[in-house]
Coordinates of C-alpha atoms in Angstrom, one line a residue:
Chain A
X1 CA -6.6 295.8 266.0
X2 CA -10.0 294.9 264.8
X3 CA -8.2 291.4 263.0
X4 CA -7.0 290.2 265.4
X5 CA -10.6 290.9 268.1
X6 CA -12.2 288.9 265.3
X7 CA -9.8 286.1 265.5
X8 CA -9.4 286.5 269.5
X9 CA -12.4 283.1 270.0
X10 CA -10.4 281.2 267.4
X11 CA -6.9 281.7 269.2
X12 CA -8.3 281.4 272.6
X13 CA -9.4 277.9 271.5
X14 CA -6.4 277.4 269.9
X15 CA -4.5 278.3 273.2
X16 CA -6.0 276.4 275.2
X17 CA -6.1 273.5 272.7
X18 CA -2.4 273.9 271.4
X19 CA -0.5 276.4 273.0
X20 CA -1.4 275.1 276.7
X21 CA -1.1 271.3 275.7
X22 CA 2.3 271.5 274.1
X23 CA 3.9 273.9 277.0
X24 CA 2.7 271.1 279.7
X25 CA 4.5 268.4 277.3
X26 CA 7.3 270.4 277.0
X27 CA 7.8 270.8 281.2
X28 CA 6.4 267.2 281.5
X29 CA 9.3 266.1 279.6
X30 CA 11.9 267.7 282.5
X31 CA 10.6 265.7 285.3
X32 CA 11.8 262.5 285.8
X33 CA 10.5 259.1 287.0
X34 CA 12.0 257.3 290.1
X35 CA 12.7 253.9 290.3
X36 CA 9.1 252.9 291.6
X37 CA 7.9 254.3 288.4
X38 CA 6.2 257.3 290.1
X39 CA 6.5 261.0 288.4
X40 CA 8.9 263.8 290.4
X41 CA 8.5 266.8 290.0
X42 CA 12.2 268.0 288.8
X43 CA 13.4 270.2 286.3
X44 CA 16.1 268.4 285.0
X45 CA 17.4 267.0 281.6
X46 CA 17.7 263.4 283.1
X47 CA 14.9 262.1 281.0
X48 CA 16.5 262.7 277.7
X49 CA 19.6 261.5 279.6
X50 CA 18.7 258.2 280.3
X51 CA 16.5 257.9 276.9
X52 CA 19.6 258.7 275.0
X53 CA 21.6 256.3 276.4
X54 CA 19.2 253.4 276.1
X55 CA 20.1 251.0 273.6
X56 CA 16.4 249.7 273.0
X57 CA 15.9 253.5 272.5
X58 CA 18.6 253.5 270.0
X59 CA 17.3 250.9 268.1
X60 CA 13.5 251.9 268.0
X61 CA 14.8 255.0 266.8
X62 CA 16.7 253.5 264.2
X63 CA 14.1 251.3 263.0
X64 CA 11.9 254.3 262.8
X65 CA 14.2 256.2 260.4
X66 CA 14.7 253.4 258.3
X67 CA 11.6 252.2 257.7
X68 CA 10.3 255.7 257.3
X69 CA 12.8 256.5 254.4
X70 CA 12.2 253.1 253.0
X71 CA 8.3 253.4 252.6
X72 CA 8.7 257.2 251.7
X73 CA 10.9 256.4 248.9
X74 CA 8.8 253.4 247.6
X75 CA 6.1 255.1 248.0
X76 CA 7.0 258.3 245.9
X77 CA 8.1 255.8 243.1
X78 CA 5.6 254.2 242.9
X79 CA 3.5 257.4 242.8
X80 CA 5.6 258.8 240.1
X81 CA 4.2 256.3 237.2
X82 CA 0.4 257.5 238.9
X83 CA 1.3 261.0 238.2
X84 CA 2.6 260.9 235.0
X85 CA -0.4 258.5 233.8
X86 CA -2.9 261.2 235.0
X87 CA -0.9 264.0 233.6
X88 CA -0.3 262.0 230.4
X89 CA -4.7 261.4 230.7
X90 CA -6.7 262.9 228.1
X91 CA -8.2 265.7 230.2
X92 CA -11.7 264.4 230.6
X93 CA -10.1 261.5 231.9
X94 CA -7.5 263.1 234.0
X95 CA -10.2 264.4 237.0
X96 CA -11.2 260.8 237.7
X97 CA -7.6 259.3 238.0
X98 CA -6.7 261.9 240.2
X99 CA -9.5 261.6 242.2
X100 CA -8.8 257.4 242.6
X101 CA -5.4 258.5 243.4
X102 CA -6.5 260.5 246.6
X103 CA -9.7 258.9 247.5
X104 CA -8.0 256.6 249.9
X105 CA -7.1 260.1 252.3
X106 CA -10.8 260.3 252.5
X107 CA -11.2 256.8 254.2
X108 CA -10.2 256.3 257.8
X109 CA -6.4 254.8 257.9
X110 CA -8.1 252.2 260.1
X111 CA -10.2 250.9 257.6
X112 CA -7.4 250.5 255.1
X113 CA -6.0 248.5 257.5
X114 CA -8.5 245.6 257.9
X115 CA -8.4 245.5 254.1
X116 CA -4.7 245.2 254.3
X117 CA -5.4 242.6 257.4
X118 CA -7.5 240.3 254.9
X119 CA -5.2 240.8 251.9
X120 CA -2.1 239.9 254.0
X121 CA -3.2 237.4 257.0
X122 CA -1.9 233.5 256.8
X123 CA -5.7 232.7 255.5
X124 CA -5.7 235.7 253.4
X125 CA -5.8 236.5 249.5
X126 CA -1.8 236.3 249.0
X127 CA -1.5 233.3 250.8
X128 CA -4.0 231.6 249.2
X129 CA -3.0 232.3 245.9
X130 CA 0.5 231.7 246.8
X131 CA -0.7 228.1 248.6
X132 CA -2.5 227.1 244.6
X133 CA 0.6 228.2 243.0
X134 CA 2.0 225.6 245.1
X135 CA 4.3 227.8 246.8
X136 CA 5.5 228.2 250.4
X137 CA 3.1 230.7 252.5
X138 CA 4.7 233.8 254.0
X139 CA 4.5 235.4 256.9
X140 CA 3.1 239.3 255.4
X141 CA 1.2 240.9 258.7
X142 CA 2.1 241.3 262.2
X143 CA 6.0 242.2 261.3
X144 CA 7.7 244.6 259.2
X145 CA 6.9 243.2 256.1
X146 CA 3.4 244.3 257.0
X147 CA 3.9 247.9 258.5
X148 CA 6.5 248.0 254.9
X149 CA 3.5 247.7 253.2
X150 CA 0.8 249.3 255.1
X151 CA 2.5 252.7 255.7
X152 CA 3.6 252.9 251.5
X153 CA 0.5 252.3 251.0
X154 CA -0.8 255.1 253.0
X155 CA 1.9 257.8 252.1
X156 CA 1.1 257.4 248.3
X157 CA -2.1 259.5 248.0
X158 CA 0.5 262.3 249.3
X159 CA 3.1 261.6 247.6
X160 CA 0.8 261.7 243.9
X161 CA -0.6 264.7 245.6
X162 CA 2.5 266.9 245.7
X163 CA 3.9 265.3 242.7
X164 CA 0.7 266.3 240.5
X165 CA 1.4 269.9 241.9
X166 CA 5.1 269.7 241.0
X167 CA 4.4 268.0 237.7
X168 CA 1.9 270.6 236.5
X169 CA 4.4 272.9 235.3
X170 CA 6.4 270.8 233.5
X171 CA 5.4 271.2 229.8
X172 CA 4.5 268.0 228.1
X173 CA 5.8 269.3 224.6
X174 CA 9.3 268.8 226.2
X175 CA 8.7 265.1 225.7
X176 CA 7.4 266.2 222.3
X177 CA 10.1 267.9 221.7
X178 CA 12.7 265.1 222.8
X179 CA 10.6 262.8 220.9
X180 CA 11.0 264.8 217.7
X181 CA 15.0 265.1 218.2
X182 CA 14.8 261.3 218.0
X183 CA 15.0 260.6 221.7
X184 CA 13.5 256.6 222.2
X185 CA 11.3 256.9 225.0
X186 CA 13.4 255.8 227.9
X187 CA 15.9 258.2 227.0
X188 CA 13.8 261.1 227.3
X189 CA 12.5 259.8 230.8
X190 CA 15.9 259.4 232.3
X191 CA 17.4 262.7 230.5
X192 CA 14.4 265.2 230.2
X193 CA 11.2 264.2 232.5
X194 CA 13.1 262.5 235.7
X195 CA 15.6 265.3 235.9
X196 CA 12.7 268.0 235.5
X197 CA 10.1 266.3 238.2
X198 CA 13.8 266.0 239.9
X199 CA 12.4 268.6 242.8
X200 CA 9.1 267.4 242.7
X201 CA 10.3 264.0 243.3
X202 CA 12.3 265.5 246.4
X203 CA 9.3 267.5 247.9
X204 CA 6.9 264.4 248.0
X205 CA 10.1 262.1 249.4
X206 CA 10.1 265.1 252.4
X207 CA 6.6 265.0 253.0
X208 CA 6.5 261.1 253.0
X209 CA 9.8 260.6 255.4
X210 CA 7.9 263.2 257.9
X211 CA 4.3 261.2 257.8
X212 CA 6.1 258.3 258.1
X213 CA 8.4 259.4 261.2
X214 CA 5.4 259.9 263.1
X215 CA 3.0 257.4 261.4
X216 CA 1.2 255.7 264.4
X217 CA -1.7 253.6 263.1
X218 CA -0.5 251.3 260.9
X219 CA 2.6 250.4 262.5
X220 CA 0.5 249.6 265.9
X221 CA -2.0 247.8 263.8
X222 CA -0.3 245.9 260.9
X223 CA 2.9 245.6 263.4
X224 CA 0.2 243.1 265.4
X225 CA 2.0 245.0 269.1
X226 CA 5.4 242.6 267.3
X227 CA 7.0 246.2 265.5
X228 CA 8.3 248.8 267.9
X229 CA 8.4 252.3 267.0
X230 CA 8.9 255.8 268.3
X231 CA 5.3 256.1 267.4
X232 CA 3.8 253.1 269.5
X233 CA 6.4 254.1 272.2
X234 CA 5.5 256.9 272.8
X235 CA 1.8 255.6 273.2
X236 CA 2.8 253.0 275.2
X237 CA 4.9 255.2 277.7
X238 CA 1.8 257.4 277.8
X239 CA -1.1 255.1 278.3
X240 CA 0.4 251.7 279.2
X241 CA 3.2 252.5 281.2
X242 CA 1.9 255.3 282.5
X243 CA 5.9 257.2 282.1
X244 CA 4.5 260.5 281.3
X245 CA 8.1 262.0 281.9
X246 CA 9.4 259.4 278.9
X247 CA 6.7 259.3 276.9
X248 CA 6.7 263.6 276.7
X249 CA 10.7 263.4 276.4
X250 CA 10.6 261.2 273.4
X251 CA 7.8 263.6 271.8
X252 CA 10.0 266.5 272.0
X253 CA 13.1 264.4 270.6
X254 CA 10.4 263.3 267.5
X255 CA 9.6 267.0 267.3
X256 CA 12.9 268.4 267.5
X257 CA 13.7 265.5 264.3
X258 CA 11.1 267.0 262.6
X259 CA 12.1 270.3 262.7
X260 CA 15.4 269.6 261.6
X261 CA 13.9 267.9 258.3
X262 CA 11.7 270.9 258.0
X263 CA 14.8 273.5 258.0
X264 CA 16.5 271.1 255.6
X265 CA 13.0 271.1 253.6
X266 CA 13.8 275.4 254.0
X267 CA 17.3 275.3 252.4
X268 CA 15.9 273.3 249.3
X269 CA 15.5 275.6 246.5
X270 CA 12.1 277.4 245.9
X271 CA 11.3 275.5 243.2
X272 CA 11.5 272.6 244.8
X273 CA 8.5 273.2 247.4
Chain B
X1 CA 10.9 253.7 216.5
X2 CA 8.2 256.1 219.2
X3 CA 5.6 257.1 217.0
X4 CA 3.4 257.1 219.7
X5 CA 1.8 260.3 220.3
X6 CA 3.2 261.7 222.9
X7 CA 0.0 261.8 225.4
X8 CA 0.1 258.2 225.1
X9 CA 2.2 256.6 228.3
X10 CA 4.9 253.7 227.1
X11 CA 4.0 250.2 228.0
X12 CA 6.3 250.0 230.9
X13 CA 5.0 253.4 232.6
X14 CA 1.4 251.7 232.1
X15 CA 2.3 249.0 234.0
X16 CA 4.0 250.8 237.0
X17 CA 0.8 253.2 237.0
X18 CA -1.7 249.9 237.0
X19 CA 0.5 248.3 239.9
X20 CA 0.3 251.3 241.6
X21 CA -3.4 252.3 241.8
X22 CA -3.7 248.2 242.0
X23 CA -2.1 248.8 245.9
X24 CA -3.9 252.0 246.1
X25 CA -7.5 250.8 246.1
X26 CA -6.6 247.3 246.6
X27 CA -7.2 247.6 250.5
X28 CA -10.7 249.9 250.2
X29 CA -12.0 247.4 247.8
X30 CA -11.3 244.0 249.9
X31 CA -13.0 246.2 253.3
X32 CA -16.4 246.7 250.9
X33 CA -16.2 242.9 249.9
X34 CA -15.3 241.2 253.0
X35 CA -18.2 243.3 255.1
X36 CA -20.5 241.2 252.9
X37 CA -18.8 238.0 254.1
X38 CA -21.0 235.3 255.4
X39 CA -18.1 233.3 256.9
X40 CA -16.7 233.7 260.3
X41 CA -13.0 235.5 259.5
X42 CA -11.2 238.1 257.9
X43 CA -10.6 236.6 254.6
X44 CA -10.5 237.5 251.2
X45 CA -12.1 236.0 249.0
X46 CA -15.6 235.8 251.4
X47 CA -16.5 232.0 251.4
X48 CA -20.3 233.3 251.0
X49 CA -22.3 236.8 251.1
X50 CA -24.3 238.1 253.6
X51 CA -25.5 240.9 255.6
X52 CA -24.7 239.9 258.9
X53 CA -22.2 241.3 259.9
X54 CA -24.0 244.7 259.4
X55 CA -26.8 242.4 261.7
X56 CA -24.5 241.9 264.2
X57 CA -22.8 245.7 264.1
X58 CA -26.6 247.5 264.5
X59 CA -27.6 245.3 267.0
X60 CA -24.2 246.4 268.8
X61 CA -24.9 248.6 271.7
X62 CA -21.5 249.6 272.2
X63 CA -21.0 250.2 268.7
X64 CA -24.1 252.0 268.5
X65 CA -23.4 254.2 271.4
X66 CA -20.0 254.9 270.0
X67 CA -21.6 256.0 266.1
X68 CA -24.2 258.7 268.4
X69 CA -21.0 260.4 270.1
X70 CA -18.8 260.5 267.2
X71 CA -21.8 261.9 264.7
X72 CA -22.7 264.3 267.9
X73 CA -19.5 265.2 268.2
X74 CA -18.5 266.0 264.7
X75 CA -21.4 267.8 264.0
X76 CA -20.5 269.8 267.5
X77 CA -17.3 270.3 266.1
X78 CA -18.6 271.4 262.7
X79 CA -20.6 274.0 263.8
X80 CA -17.9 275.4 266.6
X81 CA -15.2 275.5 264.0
X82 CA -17.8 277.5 261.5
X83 CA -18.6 280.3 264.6
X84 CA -14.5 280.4 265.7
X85 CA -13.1 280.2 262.5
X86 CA -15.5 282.7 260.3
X87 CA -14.2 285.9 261.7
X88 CA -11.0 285.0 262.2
X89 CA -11.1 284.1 258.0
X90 CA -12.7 287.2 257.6
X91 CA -10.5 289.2 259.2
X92 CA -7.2 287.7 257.4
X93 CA -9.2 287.7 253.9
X94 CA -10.2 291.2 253.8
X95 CA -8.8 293.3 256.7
X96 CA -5.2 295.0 257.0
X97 CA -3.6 295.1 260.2
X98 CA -0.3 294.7 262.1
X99 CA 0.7 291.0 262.6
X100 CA -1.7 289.7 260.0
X101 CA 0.5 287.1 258.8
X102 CA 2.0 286.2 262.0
X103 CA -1.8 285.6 262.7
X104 CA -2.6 283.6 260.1
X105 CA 0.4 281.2 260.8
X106 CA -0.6 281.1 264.7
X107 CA -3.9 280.0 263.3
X108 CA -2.3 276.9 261.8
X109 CA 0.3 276.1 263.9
X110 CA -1.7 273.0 265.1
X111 CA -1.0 271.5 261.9
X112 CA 2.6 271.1 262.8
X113 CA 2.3 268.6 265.1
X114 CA 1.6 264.6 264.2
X115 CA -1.6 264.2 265.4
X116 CA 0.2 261.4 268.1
X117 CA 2.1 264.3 270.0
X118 CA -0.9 266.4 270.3
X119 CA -3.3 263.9 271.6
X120 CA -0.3 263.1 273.7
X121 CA -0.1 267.2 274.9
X122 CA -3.6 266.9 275.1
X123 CA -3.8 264.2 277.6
X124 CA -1.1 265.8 280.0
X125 CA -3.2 268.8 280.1
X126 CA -6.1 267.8 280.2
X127 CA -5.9 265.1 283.0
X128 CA -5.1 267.6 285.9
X129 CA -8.4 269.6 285.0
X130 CA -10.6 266.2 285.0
X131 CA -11.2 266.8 281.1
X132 CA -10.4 263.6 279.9
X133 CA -13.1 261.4 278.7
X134 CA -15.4 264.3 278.9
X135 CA -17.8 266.1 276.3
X136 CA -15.9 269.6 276.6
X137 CA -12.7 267.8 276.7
X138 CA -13.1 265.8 273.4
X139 CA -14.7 269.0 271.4
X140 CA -11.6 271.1 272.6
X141 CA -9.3 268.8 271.3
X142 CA -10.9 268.3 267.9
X143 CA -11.6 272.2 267.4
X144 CA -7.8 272.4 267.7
X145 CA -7.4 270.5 264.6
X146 CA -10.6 271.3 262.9
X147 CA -10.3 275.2 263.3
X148 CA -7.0 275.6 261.4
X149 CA -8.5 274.1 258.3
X150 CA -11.6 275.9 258.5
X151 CA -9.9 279.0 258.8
X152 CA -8.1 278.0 255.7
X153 CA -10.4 277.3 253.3
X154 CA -12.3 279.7 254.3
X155 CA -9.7 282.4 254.2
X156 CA -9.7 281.1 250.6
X157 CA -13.1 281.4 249.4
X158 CA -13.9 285.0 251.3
X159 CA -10.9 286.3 249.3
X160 CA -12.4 285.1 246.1
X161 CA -15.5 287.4 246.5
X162 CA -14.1 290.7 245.0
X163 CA -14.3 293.5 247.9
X164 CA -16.0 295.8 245.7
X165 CA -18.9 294.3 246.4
X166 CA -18.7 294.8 250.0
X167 CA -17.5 298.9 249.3
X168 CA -20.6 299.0 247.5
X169 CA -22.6 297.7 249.7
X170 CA -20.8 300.3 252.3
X171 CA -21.7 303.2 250.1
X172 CA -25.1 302.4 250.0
X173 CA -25.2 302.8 253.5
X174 CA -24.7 299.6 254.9
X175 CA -23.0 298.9 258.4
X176 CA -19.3 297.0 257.8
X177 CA -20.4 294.1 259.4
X178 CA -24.2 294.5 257.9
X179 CA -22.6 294.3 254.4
X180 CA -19.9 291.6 255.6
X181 CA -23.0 289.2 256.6
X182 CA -25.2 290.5 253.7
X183 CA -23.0 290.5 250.8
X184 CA -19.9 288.9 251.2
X185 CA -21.3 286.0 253.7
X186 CA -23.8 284.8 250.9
X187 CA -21.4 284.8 247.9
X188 CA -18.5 282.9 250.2
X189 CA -21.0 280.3 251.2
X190 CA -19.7 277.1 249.1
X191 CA -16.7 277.4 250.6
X192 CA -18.0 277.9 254.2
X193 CA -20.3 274.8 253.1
X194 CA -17.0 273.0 252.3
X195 CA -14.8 274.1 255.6
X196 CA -17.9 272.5 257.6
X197 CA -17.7 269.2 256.0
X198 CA -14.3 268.9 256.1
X199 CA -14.5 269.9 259.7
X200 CA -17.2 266.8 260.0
X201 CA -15.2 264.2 258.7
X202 CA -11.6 265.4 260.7
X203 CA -13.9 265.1 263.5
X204 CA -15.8 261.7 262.6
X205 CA -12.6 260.2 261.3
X206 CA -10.1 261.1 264.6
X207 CA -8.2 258.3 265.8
X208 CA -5.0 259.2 267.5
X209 CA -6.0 262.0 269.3
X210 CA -9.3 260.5 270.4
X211 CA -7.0 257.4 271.6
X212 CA -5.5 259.2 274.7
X213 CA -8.6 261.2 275.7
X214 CA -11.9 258.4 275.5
X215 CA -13.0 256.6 278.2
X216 CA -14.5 253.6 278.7
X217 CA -17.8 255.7 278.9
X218 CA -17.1 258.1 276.4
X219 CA -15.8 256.4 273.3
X220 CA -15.6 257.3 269.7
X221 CA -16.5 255.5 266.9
X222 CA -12.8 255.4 265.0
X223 CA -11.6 254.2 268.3
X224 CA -13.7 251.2 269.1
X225 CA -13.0 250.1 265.5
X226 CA -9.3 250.9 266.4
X227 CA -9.7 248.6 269.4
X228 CA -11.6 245.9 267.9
X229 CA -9.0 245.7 265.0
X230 CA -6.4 245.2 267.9
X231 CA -8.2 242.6 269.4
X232 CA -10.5 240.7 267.0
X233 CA -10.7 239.8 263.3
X234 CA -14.1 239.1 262.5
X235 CA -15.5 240.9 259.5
X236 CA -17.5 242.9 262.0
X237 CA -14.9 245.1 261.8
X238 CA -15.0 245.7 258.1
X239 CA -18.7 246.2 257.8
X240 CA -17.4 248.9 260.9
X241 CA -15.4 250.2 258.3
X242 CA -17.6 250.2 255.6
X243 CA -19.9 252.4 258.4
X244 CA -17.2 254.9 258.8
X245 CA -16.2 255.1 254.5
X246 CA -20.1 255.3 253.7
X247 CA -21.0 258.0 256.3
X248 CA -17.8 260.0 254.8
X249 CA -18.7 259.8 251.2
X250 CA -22.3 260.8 251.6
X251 CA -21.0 263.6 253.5
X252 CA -18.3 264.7 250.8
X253 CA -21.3 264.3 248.4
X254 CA -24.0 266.4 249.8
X255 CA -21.4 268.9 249.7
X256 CA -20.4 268.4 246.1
X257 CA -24.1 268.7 245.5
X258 CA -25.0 271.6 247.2
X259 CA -21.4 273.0 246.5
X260 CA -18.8 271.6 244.7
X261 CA -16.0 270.6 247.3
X262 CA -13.7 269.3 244.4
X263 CA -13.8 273.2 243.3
X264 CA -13.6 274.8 246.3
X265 CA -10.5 273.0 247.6
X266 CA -8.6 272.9 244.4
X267 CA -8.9 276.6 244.1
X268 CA -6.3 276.9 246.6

């Protein structure tokens, strides 16, 4: 009795912070808006109705998935070689690469961003190497090929993070050990370490795809308003359009995807979370 | 023939782990250089270098206004998160009681959500009680997401103080919540150091939540560079950025200073 008086401030702020908030979304989401764009007061599924049979709907949900998946699995190989190189580290060394690894979760996703903007931008860095090379500029920011990029990017430092956690108990005289049996070295990659950091690999792709479902800065930003979302629709509904009913709807549909990946996250073996 | 030693990577995993960390810090690197751009656009390589664009950011009154809220904010949220999230720590570190664990995971469950469906929740519920855009509103919403972390790495570091101590203290003839404040408090203290700056920076660094509950009079910091990456290009914007990463490491290193946050979070 006396745990839970002692966590009694911390819930109540977390009721009124979380509990309250997500039960007035999830009611929100049952009214319905008439064709003047005004909010009734309904209890009805016709929301999700009429978001389900949009085909705009369909689409930004589509896109969504897809370029999730896509930038979760670049971005978890591309974290692979990172986490074997600071595994592989002599150990003095292996603190600092790590620490490179994550420090990008320590700066704001924002600031990334204008990096990214003066990497990317028709006057930026690419372009202008591209332009002395003598080759055709491309278009890299303010369409998909931009978001592609910004949101790997950003889901790598997770991606190194889980794998370095999945990696550490794989035991590096096993490559040794292949080595000695006379295994060249992309052999023992493909037959011993890929199939070992096989769950690993699957955990970080898990995390990725679900910070990239509901990734909502760097599409808006390196999208230029041009990319369309669930994300930016939802924000759009809710501050531009001012559709609460919609915008509350498709946040319990992005929810409701969520958890799904999360139960399918459940049935994956122990070893693999 | 491999007779490299086995701790040394092939070339071709070399190479993948270079491009890699190459699109990691690529983007952090280019904000530092460009905020020292003397020219008048987002562009990397800066035609010149010069300081102002900080000019032009300090002599920002909007921008300034926006840096005191955030910084009062955070440390607002800080300090709250510390008070709310102490005994609440303490209680699932050291006591045992029904529901302990089902408490511990209501504690978190605000970490389920992406942060764009709870600023969202947020908004809906706070508009009809004329929170929005409002000191209490802002704190609430960022003590939703700070608290859950606090809890946890606190939680952590209480557990690592062996509770002998504490029964010792209690044979000596200490009060239970004398020799929790006395003993235990003192000894846990990195990683209550650690829970508070981490609370700081979620705080200072909130975009998406803060998003759908400033106001034009009450605006954060993260947001108006949000905005003003939406709108403009300048490299006002990355010396903005440059504002948010510097404030953010100093904080992470007073902490590693005084305690070690590297330690205290990997122990987990």
């Amino acid at each position: 009795m006396m745990g839970w008086l002692l966590a009694a401030p911390a819930l109540c702020v977390l009721a009124f912070g979380f509990g309250l908030p997500v039960t007035v979304l999830f009611r929100m989401s049952l009214n319905r808006t008439n064709e003047m764009g005004a909010m009734v007061p309904d209890l009805s599924l016709q929301t999700y109705a009429k978001l389900l049979s949009d085909e705009f709907a369909a689409e930004v949900a589509f896109d969504t998935l897809w370029l999730a998946s896509g930038c979760a699995a670049a971005a978890v190989a591309l974290a692979l070689p990172v986490a074997l190189s600071i595994r592989a580290a002599p150990p003095r060394w292996r603190g600092v690469l790590a620490l490179a690894a994550v420090a990008p979760l320590l700066v704001s996703g924002t600031a990334r961003i204008i990096g990214w903007i003066a990497i990317l931008s028709d006057g930026g860095f690419v372009n202008a190497v591209l332009l002395a090379l003598g080759l055709p500029e491309q278009r890299l920011i303010n369409n998909w090929t931009g978001v592609r990029i910004g949101l790997t990017e950003s889901l790598m430092p997770y991606a190194v993070l889980v794998l370095l956690a999945g990696l550490g108990r794989l035991d590096p005289r096993l490559d040794e050990a292949a080595a000695t049996l006379g295994a060249g070295r992309s052999r023992t990659f493909l037959r011993v370490t890929l199939p070992l950091a096989a769950p690993a690999l699957l955990a970080s792709f898990a995390l990725c795809i679900v910070l990239g479902l509901s990734a909502f800065v760097t599409p808006r930003l390196m999208g230029g308003g041009r990319v369309f979302v669930i994300a930016t629709e939802i924000y759009d509904q809710a501050l531009e359009t001012v559709d609460w009913p919609a915008a509350a709807a498709m946040a319990i549909m992005l929810l409701a995807v969520l958890g799904g990946l999360a139960l399918l996250r459940a049935l994956l073996p122990a070893r693999a979370r | 023939m491999n007779q490299a030693g086995p701790r040394r990577a092939g070339g071709v995993l070399r190479f993948a782990a270079f491009c890699g960390y190459a699109l990691l810090l690529a983007p952090v690197t280019v904000v530092v250089a460009v905020s020292f751009s003397s020219g008048q656009f987002l562009a990397f390589p800066p035609p010149g270098l010069s300081l102002r664009w900080y000019q032009a950011l300090f002599t920002n009154a909007d921008m300034m206004a926006a840096l005191g809220t955030s910084a009062l904010l955070a440390a607002a949220v800080s300090a709250l998160s510390l008070l709310l999230g102490l005994p609440a720590a303490y209680a699932i570190a050291r006591l045992d009681f029904p529901g302990r664990r089902i408490m511990a995971d209501l504690l978190a469950a605000p970490l389920l959500l992406p942060t764009l469906v709870l600023g969202l929740a947020l908004l809906l519920a706070l508009q009809p009680l004329k929170l929005v855009a409002t000191w209490p509103g802002l704190i609430l919403a960022h003590c939703t997401l700070a608290v859950p972390f606090a809890v946890r790495i606190m939680t952590t570091s209480i557990s690592s103080v062996p509770a002998d101590l504490e029964a010792a203290a209690r044979t000596l003839g200490a009060s239970p919540l004398r020799a929790a404040l006395r003993v235990t408090l003192p000894l846990a203290a990195p990683g209550v150091m650690a829970a508070a700056a981490l609370c700081f920076l979620i705080s200072f660094d909130e975009t998406v939540i803060s998003l759908f509950l400033v106001g034009p009079r009450l605006t954060t910091l993260p947001v108006e560079l949000f905005r003003y990456a939406e709108n403009r290009t300048d490299p006002m914007v990355a010396a903005l950025s440059m504002l948010l990463i510097s404030i953010a490491f100093a904080v992470v290193l007073l902490v590693e200073r005084a305690a070690g946050l590297t330690r205290t979070l990997s122990k987990d």
